[in-house]
Short mmCIF file of C-alpha atoms in Angstrom, two decimals:
data_model
loop_
_atom_site.label_atom_id
_atom_site.label_comp_id
_atom_site.label_asym_id
_atom_site.label_seq_id
_atom_site.Cartn_x
_atom_site.Cartn_y
_atom_site.Cartn_z
CA UNK A 1 0.00 0.00 0.00
CA UNK A 2 1.24 3.47 -0.88
CA UNK A 3 1.69 5.55 2.25
CA UNK A 4 1.87 9.25 2.96
CA UNK A 5 5.26 9.67 4.61
CA UNK A 6 6.00 13.41 4.57
CA UNK A 7 4.27 16.63 5.48
CA UNK A 8 4.51 18.17 2.01
CA UNK A 9 2.61 15.27 0.45
CA UNK A 10 0.04 15.34 3.23
CA UNK A 11 -0.41 19.10 2.81
CA UNK A 12 -1.01 18.54 -0.89
CA UNK A 13 -3.91 16.24 -0.01
CA UNK A 14 -5.54 19.10 1.89
CA UNK A 15 -5.24 21.46 -1.09
CA UNK A 16 -8.05 21.67 -3.69
CA UNK A 17 -6.46 19.22 -6.14
CA UNK A 18 -5.88 16.67 -3.37
CA UNK A 19 -9.44 17.11 -2.14
CA UNK A 20 -10.71 16.53 -5.66
CA UNK A 21 -8.79 13.24 -5.87
CA UNK A 22 -10.04 12.08 -2.48
CA UNK A 23 -13.62 12.81 -3.55
CA UNK A 24 -13.14 10.74 -6.71
CA UNK A 25 -11.70 7.89 -4.65
CA UNK A 26 -14.41 7.90 -1.98
CA UNK A 27 -15.90 4.58 -3.17
CA UNK A 28 -12.70 3.27 -4.70
CA UNK A 29 -12.34 -0.50 -5.16
CA UNK A 30 -8.79 -1.52 -4.14
CA UNK A 31 -8.92 -4.33 -6.72
CA UNK A 32 -8.93 -1.65 -9.45
CA UNK A 33 -6.05 0.35 -7.99
CA UNK A 34 -3.63 -0.11 -10.89
CA UNK A 35 -6.17 0.95 -13.52
CA UNK A 36 -7.37 3.82 -11.35
CA UNK A 37 -3.83 5.06 -10.76
CA UNK A 38 -3.03 4.94 -14.46
CA UNK A 39 -6.15 6.93 -15.33
CA UNK A 40 -5.69 9.59 -12.63
CA UNK A 41 -2.01 10.14 -13.42
CA UNK A 42 -2.99 11.48 -16.82
CA UNK A 43 -4.33 14.62 -15.15
CA UNK A 44 -2.61 14.75 -11.75
CA UNK A 45 0.97 14.45 -10.43
CA UNK A 46 1.95 10.84 -9.76
CA UNK A 47 3.05 11.46 -6.12
CA UNK A 48 -0.29 13.10 -5.32
CA UNK A 49 -2.24 10.27 -6.94
CA UNK A 50 -0.24 7.72 -4.94
CA UNK A 51 -0.86 9.64 -1.72
CA UNK A 52 -4.59 9.93 -2.42
CA UNK A 53 -4.86 6.22 -3.19
CA UNK A 54 -3.03 5.40 0.02
CA UNK A 55 -5.34 7.69 2.01
CA UNK A 56 -8.42 6.16 0.37
CA UNK A 57 -7.32 2.69 1.43
CA UNK A 58 -6.56 3.86 4.96
CA UNK A 59 -10.03 5.38 5.18
CA UNK A 60 -11.59 2.10 4.13
CA UNK A 61 -9.60 0.22 6.78
CA UNK A 62 -10.49 2.82 9.41
CA UNK A 63 -14.24 2.50 8.80
CA UNK A 64 -14.30 -0.48 11.18
CA UNK A 65 -13.10 1.81 13.99
CA UNK A 66 -14.58 5.17 13.09
CA UNK A 67 -17.72 4.32 11.12
CA UNK A 68 -18.98 6.98 8.68
CA UNK A 69 -16.53 9.57 10.05
CA UNK A 70 -13.65 7.65 8.46
CA UNK A 71 -14.67 8.87 4.99
CA UNK A 72 -13.85 12.46 6.06
CA UNK A 73 -10.86 11.78 8.27
CA UNK A 74 -7.10 11.59 7.61
CA UNK A 75 -4.91 8.72 8.68
CA UNK A 76 -1.40 7.39 8.89
CA UNK A 77 -0.86 3.60 8.82
CA UNK A 78 0.16 3.60 12.48
CA UNK A 79 -2.77 5.87 13.27
CA UNK A 80 -5.24 3.32 11.92
CA UNK A 81 -3.60 0.50 13.87
CA UNK A 82 -3.23 2.29 17.20
CA UNK A 83 -6.34 4.46 17.35
CA UNK A 84 -9.12 3.64 19.78
CA UNK A 85 -12.38 2.39 18.30
CA UNK A 86 -14.90 5.24 18.29
CA UNK A 87 -17.43 3.54 20.65
CA UNK A 88 -14.66 2.85 23.19
CA UNK A 89 -13.34 6.40 22.94
CA UNK A 90 -16.88 7.76 23.36
CA UNK A 91 -17.40 5.63 26.48
CA UNK A 92 -14.18 6.90 28.04
CA UNK A 93 -15.00 10.50 27.14
CA UNK A 94 -18.44 10.14 28.73
CA UNK A 95 -16.87 8.85 31.97
CA UNK A 96 -14.47 11.78 32.05
CA UNK A 97 -17.26 14.26 31.40
CA UNK A 98 -19.31 12.66 34.20
CA UNK A 99 -16.36 13.26 36.56
CA UNK A 100 -16.66 16.96 35.83
CA UNK A 101 -13.70 17.17 33.44
CA UNK A 102 -13.89 20.21 31.16
CA UNK A 103 -10.23 20.55 30.09
CA UNK A 104 -7.84 17.69 29.34
CA UNK A 105 -4.29 17.09 28.12
CA UNK A 106 -4.27 14.17 25.65
CA UNK A 107 -0.69 12.91 25.68
CA UNK A 108 0.46 10.68 22.80
CA UNK A 109 -2.63 11.78 20.88
CA UNK A 110 -1.70 10.31 17.50
CA UNK A 111 -4.14 11.24 14.75
CA UNK A 112 -6.61 12.54 17.35
CA UNK A 113 -9.16 9.75 17.60
CA UNK A 114 -9.60 10.15 21.35
CA UNK A 115 -9.40 13.93 21.15
CA UNK A 116 -12.36 13.92 18.77
CA UNK A 117 -14.47 11.85 21.18
CA UNK A 118 -13.47 14.07 24.09
CA UNK A 119 -14.36 17.22 22.20
CA UNK A 120 -17.75 15.77 21.27
CA UNK A 121 -18.32 15.22 24.99
CA UNK A 122 -17.79 18.96 25.52
CA UNK A 123 -14.21 18.74 26.79
CA UNK A 124 -11.57 21.21 25.60
CA UNK A 125 -8.47 19.21 24.59
CA UNK A 126 -4.76 19.84 24.27
CA UNK A 127 -3.58 17.02 21.95
CA UNK A 128 0.17 16.40 22.17
CA UNK A 129 2.31 14.12 20.00
CA UNK A 130 5.90 14.29 18.80
CA UNK A 131 5.16 12.90 15.31
CA UNK A 132 4.63 15.89 12.96
CA UNK A 133 2.64 13.82 10.48
CA UNK A 134 0.31 12.50 13.18
CA UNK A 135 -0.18 16.06 14.42
CA UNK A 136 -1.02 17.26 10.93
CA UNK A 137 -3.60 14.48 10.63
CA UNK A 138 -5.05 15.37 14.04
CA UNK A 139 -5.47 19.02 13.01
CA UNK A 140 -7.06 17.99 9.73
CA UNK A 141 -9.44 15.64 11.53
CA UNK A 142 -10.50 18.32 14.00
CA UNK A 143 -11.24 20.64 11.08
CA UNK A 144 -13.01 17.96 9.02
CA UNK A 145 -15.37 17.06 11.88
CA UNK A 146 -16.03 20.64 12.99
CA UNK A 147 -14.22 20.33 16.32
CA UNK A 148 -11.22 22.59 15.75
CA UNK A 149 -12.47 25.14 18.29
CA UNK A 150 -12.17 22.54 21.07
CA UNK A 151 -8.91 20.85 20.05
CA UNK A 152 -5.46 22.42 20.17
CA UNK A 153 -2.76 20.22 18.60
CA UNK A 154 0.81 20.63 19.79
CA UNK A 155 3.82 18.80 18.32
CA UNK A 156 6.10 18.15 21.29
CA UNK A 157 7.65 15.55 23.55
CA UNK A 158 4.94 14.73 26.10
CA UNK A 159 7.47 14.54 28.92
CA UNK A 160 8.18 18.25 28.41
CA UNK A 161 4.55 19.43 28.45
CA UNK A 162 3.22 21.23 31.52
CA UNK A 163 -0.23 19.79 32.29
CA UNK A 164 -0.85 21.97 35.35
CA UNK A 165 -4.20 23.68 35.13
CA UNK A 166 -5.95 20.89 33.23
CA UNK A 167 -8.78 18.97 34.88
CA UNK A 168 -7.47 15.66 33.57
CA UNK A 169 -4.71 13.86 31.71
CA UNK A 170 -5.18 11.04 29.22
CA UNK A 171 -2.16 8.99 28.11
CA UNK A 172 -2.15 6.42 25.30
CA UNK A 173 1.44 5.12 25.05
CA UNK A 174 2.70 3.35 21.96
CA UNK A 175 2.62 -0.43 22.41
CA UNK A 176 4.10 -1.63 19.11
CA UNK A 177 7.84 -2.01 18.74
CA UNK A 178 7.90 -1.11 15.07
CA UNK A 179 5.74 1.98 15.38
CA UNK A 180 7.29 5.42 15.74
CA UNK A 181 7.05 6.66 19.30
CA UNK A 182 3.98 8.81 19.65
CA UNK A 183 4.85 11.03 22.55
CA UNK A 184 8.50 10.69 23.47
CA UNK A 185 11.71 9.73 21.69
CA UNK A 186 13.06 6.42 22.99
CA UNK A 187 15.51 3.92 21.53
CA UNK A 188 14.69 0.20 21.30
CA UNK A 189 17.14 -0.54 24.11
CA UNK A 190 15.68 2.20 26.29
CA UNK A 191 12.23 0.65 25.83
CA UNK A 192 13.44 -2.48 27.56
CA UNK A 193 14.85 -4.53 24.67
CA UNK A 194 11.53 -5.33 23.00
CA UNK A 195 11.46 -7.35 19.80
CA UNK A 196 12.84 -5.34 16.92
CA UNK A 197 10.73 -7.20 14.37
CA UNK A 198 7.50 -5.46 15.36
CA UNK A 199 4.30 -6.55 17.08
CA UNK A 200 2.72 -5.64 20.38
CA UNK A 201 4.67 -4.86 23.52
CA UNK A 202 3.45 -6.68 26.63
CA UNK A 203 5.82 -5.25 29.25
CA UNK A 204 4.22 -2.00 30.52
CA UNK A 205 7.67 -0.53 31.10
CA UNK A 206 8.40 -1.11 27.41
CA UNK A 207 5.58 1.26 26.41
CA UNK A 208 6.66 4.58 24.97
CA UNK A 209 6.50 6.44 27.29
CA UNK A 210 6.68 3.68 29.95
CA UNK A 211 3.74 3.02 32.25
CA UNK A 212 5.66 4.28 35.29
CA UNK A 213 6.05 7.72 33.69
CA UNK A 214 2.38 7.78 32.69
CA UNK A 215 1.32 6.87 36.23
CA UNK A 216 3.32 9.73 37.72
CA UNK A 217 1.85 12.14 35.17
CA UNK A 218 -1.61 10.86 36.06
CA UNK A 219 -1.09 11.28 39.80
CA UNK A 220 -0.22 14.95 39.26
CA UNK A 221 -3.68 15.66 37.81
CA UNK A 222 -7.10 15.77 39.52
CA UNK A 223 -8.33 13.02 37.17
CA UNK A 224 -6.56 10.77 34.68
CA UNK A 225 -7.04 7.81 32.37
CA UNK A 226 -4.22 5.65 31.00
CA UNK A 227 -4.94 3.35 28.07
CA UNK A 228 -3.02 0.08 28.31
CA UNK A 229 -3.05 -3.37 26.73
CA UNK A 230 -5.81 -5.62 28.13
CA UNK A 231 -3.30 -8.39 28.84
CA UNK A 232 -1.42 -6.28 31.39
CA UNK A 233 -0.38 -8.31 34.47
CA UNK A 234 -2.51 -7.32 37.44
CA UNK A 235 0.58 -7.01 39.60
CA UNK A 236 1.78 -4.18 37.32
CA UNK A 237 -1.33 -2.07 38.05
CA UNK A 238 -1.05 0.83 40.51
CA UNK A 239 -2.84 0.13 43.80
CA UNK A 240 -4.25 3.66 43.99
CA UNK A 241 -6.17 3.42 40.73
CA UNK A 242 -9.27 1.74 39.33
CA UNK A 243 -8.71 -0.44 36.28
CA UNK A 244 -11.41 -1.04 33.68
CA UNK A 245 -11.35 -3.68 30.94
CA UNK A 246 -13.52 -2.83 27.92
CA UNK A 247 -14.92 -5.15 25.28
CA UNK A 248 -16.81 -4.07 22.18
CA UNK A 249 -19.06 -6.57 20.46
CA UNK A 250 -17.50 -9.35 22.52
CA UNK A 251 -13.88 -8.51 21.66
CA UNK A 252 -11.66 -7.16 24.44
CA UNK A 253 -10.18 -3.91 23.16
CA UNK A 254 -8.24 -2.31 25.98
CA UNK A 255 -7.78 -1.65 29.66
CA UNK A 256 -7.94 1.80 31.23
CA UNK A 257 -6.25 2.78 34.48
CA UNK A 258 -8.36 5.46 36.15
CA UNK A 259 -7.23 7.97 38.76
CA UNK A 260 -9.58 10.25 40.64
CA UNK A 261 -12.68 8.04 40.56
CA UNK A 262 -12.62 7.33 44.30
CA UNK A 263 -12.30 3.58 43.73
CA UNK A 264 -8.64 2.79 44.40
CA UNK A 265 -7.80 -0.83 43.64
CA UNK A 266 -11.16 -1.56 42.01
CA UNK A 267 -11.53 -3.81 38.96
CA UNK A 268 -14.29 -3.23 36.42
CA UNK A 269 -15.48 -4.89 33.21
CA UNK A 270 -17.50 -2.83 30.72
CA UNK A 271 -19.28 -4.37 27.76
CA UNK A 272 -20.09 -2.22 24.75
CA UNK A 273 -22.24 -1.34 22.90
CA UNK A 274 -24.82 -1.90 25.66
CA UNK A 275 -22.61 -0.28 28.29
CA UNK A 276 -23.18 -2.81 31.06
CA UNK A 277 -20.44 -2.33 33.65
CA UNK A 278 -19.52 -4.81 36.39
CA UNK A 279 -17.60 -3.48 39.37
CA UNK A 280 -15.80 -6.25 41.20
CA UNK A 281 -16.72 -7.00 44.80
CA UNK A 282 -13.40 -8.65 45.66
CA UNK A 283 -14.93 -12.12 45.84
CA UNK A 284 -12.77 -15.24 46.26
CA UNK A 285 -12.66 -17.74 43.41
CA UNK A 286 -15.75 -19.96 43.45
CA UNK A 287 -15.36 -23.61 44.24
CA UNK A 288 -15.53 -26.04 41.30
CA UNK A 289 -18.35 -28.57 41.15
CA UNK A 290 -20.28 -30.93 38.90
CA UNK A 291 -21.50 -29.73 35.53
CA UNK A 292 -25.13 -28.63 35.67
CA UNK A 293 -27.66 -28.09 32.93
CA UNK A 294 -26.29 -24.67 31.97
CA UNK A 295 -22.89 -23.34 30.98
CA UNK A 296 -21.91 -19.67 31.13
CA UNK A 297 -19.08 -18.29 29.00
CA UNK A 298 -18.00 -14.98 30.60
CA UNK A 299 -17.17 -12.05 28.35
CA UNK A 300 -13.45 -11.59 27.75
CA UNK A 301 -13.44 -8.30 29.68
CA UNK A 302 -14.85 -10.13 32.70
CA UNK A 303 -12.11 -12.75 32.47
CA UNK A 304 -9.35 -10.16 32.04
CA UNK A 305 -10.65 -8.23 35.03
CA UNK A 306 -10.65 -11.42 37.15
CA UNK A 307 -14.38 -11.06 37.81
CA UNK A 308 -15.52 -14.58 36.96
CA UNK A 309 -16.39 -15.05 40.63
CA UNK A 310 -18.79 -12.10 40.44
CA UNK A 311 -20.57 -13.66 37.46
CA UNK A 312 -20.72 -17.02 39.24
CA UNK A 313 -22.41 -15.32 42.19
CA UNK A 314 -24.94 -13.64 39.89
CA UNK A 315 -26.01 -16.96 38.34
CA UNK A 316 -25.62 -19.04 41.53
CA UNK A 317 -22.99 -21.06 39.72
CA UNK A 318 -19.65 -22.78 40.18
CA UNK A 319 -16.55 -23.45 38.09
CA UNK A 320 -16.27 -26.64 36.04
CA UNK A 321 -12.55 -26.73 36.86
CA UNK A 322 -10.42 -24.55 39.15
CA UNK A 323 -8.28 -23.42 36.17
CA UNK A 324 -11.03 -22.87 33.56
CA UNK A 325 -13.17 -19.72 33.22
CA UNK A 326 -16.42 -21.55 32.47
CA UNK A 327 -19.25 -21.31 35.01
CA UNK A 328 -21.94 -23.96 35.33
CA UNK A 329 -25.31 -23.76 37.09
CA UNK A 330 -28.45 -25.78 37.63
CA UNK A 331 -30.81 -22.97 36.65
CA UNK A 332 -30.80 -20.34 33.94
CA UNK A 333 -30.39 -16.85 35.37
CA UNK A 334 -30.04 -13.57 33.42
CA UNK A 335 -26.67 -11.81 33.24
CA UNK A 336 -25.28 -9.52 30.55
CA UNK A 337 -21.73 -10.53 31.46
CA UNK A 338 -21.76 -14.09 30.11
CA UNK A 339 -23.34 -16.05 27.26
CA UNK A 340 -25.50 -18.92 28.50
CA UNK A 341 -25.73 -22.35 26.86
CA UNK A 342 -28.14 -25.18 27.53
CA UNK A 343 -26.09 -28.38 27.82
CA UNK A 344 -27.26 -31.69 26.40
CA UNK A 345 -24.17 -33.87 26.92
CA UNK A 346 -21.11 -34.05 29.14
CA UNK A 347 -18.67 -36.63 27.78
CA UNK A 348 -15.00 -37.59 28.05
CA UNK A 349 -13.13 -36.30 25.03
CA UNK A 350 -13.31 -38.84 22.19
CA UNK A 351 -13.33 -37.88 18.52
CA UNK A 352 -15.04 -41.06 17.32
CA UNK A 353 -17.78 -40.74 19.92
CA UNK A 354 -18.32 -37.10 19.03
CA UNK A 355 -18.48 -37.81 15.30
CA UNK A 356 -21.01 -40.63 15.79
CA UNK A 357 -23.16 -38.52 18.09
CA UNK A 358 -23.27 -35.51 15.77
CA UNK A 359 -24.05 -37.68 12.75
CA UNK A 360 -26.85 -39.40 14.66
CA UNK A 361 -28.36 -35.99 15.42
CA UNK A 362 -27.96 -34.64 11.90
CA UNK A 363 -25.60 -31.85 12.88
CA UNK A 364 -24.16 -30.09 9.85
CA UNK A 365 -22.80 -27.01 11.60
CA UNK A 366 -20.79 -27.24 14.82
CA UNK A 367 -19.53 -24.15 16.62
CA UNK A 368 -16.39 -25.43 18.32
CA UNK A 369 -15.02 -23.53 21.31
CA UNK A 370 -11.96 -24.44 23.36
CA UNK A 371 -10.62 -23.46 26.73
CA UNK A 372 -7.96 -25.54 28.43
CA UNK A 373 -7.72 -27.98 25.50
CA UNK A 374 -4.82 -28.64 23.13
CA UNK A 375 -7.18 -29.69 20.32
CA UNK A 376 -7.40 -27.27 17.40
CA UNK A 377 -11.05 -26.65 16.39
CA UNK A 378 -10.38 -26.57 12.64
CA UNK A 379 -8.47 -29.85 12.74
CA UNK A 380 -11.30 -31.44 14.73
CA UNK A 381 -13.88 -30.07 12.30
CA UNK A 382 -12.16 -31.83 9.41
CA UNK A 383 -12.26 -35.12 11.27
CA UNK A 384 -15.95 -34.81 12.10
CA UNK A 385 -17.09 -34.56 8.45
CA UNK A 386 -20.40 -33.00 9.42
CA UNK A 387 -23.60 -33.15 7.37
CA UNK A 388 -27.19 -32.38 8.25
CA UNK A 389 -29.68 -29.56 8.94
CA UNK A 390 -28.99 -29.01 12.65
CA UNK A 391 -26.44 -27.02 14.64
CA UNK A 392 -24.57 -27.69 17.87
CA UNK A 393 -22.06 -25.92 20.08
CA UNK A 394 -19.15 -28.08 21.20
CA UNK A 395 -16.93 -27.03 24.10
CA UNK A 396 -13.49 -28.64 24.33
CA UNK A 397 -12.33 -28.12 27.88
CA UNK A 398 -11.48 -29.76 31.19
CA UNK A 399 -13.81 -30.79 33.97
CA UNK A 400 -12.11 -31.56 37.28
CA UNK A 401 -8.85 -31.87 35.37
CA UNK A 402 -10.10 -34.38 32.75
CA UNK A 403 -10.38 -33.58 28.99
CA UNK A 404 -14.10 -33.22 28.35
CA UNK A 405 -16.61 -32.46 25.60
CA UNK A 406 -19.68 -30.38 26.46
CA UNK A 407 -22.45 -30.25 23.87
CA UNK A 408 -25.30 -27.78 23.80
CA UNK A 409 -26.80 -24.71 22.22
CA UNK A 410 -27.16 -21.01 23.09
CA UNK A 411 -29.93 -20.31 25.58
CA UNK A 412 -33.01 -18.53 24.31
CA UNK A 413 -34.41 -15.33 25.84
CA UNK A 414 -35.02 -15.58 29.56
CA UNK A 415 -38.63 -14.87 30.48
#
């Protein structure tokens, strides 16, 4: 994919000729890129055509995160990858607004995805990033969405920005080793020796800037939110902060460390788009027990937040195994924090037995889930050779330490 890599090219996209090209490419089919490029280069400079094509493709990729706004926004490749999904950013902005935040310093702001959500919540934002291209995109996005009056973009090292006087600080450190640092210049060795080949960084001290710096910046403000990877070890979390794990459509997207909420040490799981939010009660792990007629699969945010015990209490359930995050119960009880399944069979793991049983029941579609099993679902699916009009959900897991198959189907609406 052609990428915009310099400010001059990006500026050309904002000029009338660049805007004309972007309008032409609004519904561009990437499969026709070569023919489209050839045609457009007859009337426009080749570098500008390449930049416009690259931006058109970035906008199409960004639609999954930003919805219809993506068609008017400006992106860098790293900006698309690292930006918060719009529903998640809107949720965080709403929480900050509810805390009384009216001014905020957005450190490591990237292309401004969070700044846009904050501004829409009525918060005046200082967006800071050291990448000039990201800052240019952030300014363009604020203008494109009519929020420029609420967003000031500053190109600077975040560690040198005075945040005194702001109601809150938001920090979104870079967590990919191959990405340019978003707020502060740091070498690979200074980031803790992360992999040089790219990918996500899992050590919070390898963030750029590191989590320890972000925590100190947060503690200096009345309120603060730090965006971190959802797989962060709980022992790395500051004891004086609340931590929230957020899923969107069932996929865990991020964790947020909150300061100034009055809930030091709390753990929370929030499920979007509905917005259900479970605040942990500090319950001990439930005892395992026999498999009942119902199985509950907690949302990933619940599991990451270590709140499976809270869900088990809601449904009057128990674990199927002390190391597996499946809850079983004898009755069906409503909870938004787990998907319920009615179980029909609990069997020792055996491929031949499973194949015979599914064939006998005319199962042509099997949804295979695994937790605590070494079996790969796709490999198992090939061996089953399914055919028939019915469906079944198969759980490959452990019950009291033994490899087990649980068969069932999603529960219907609870009356």
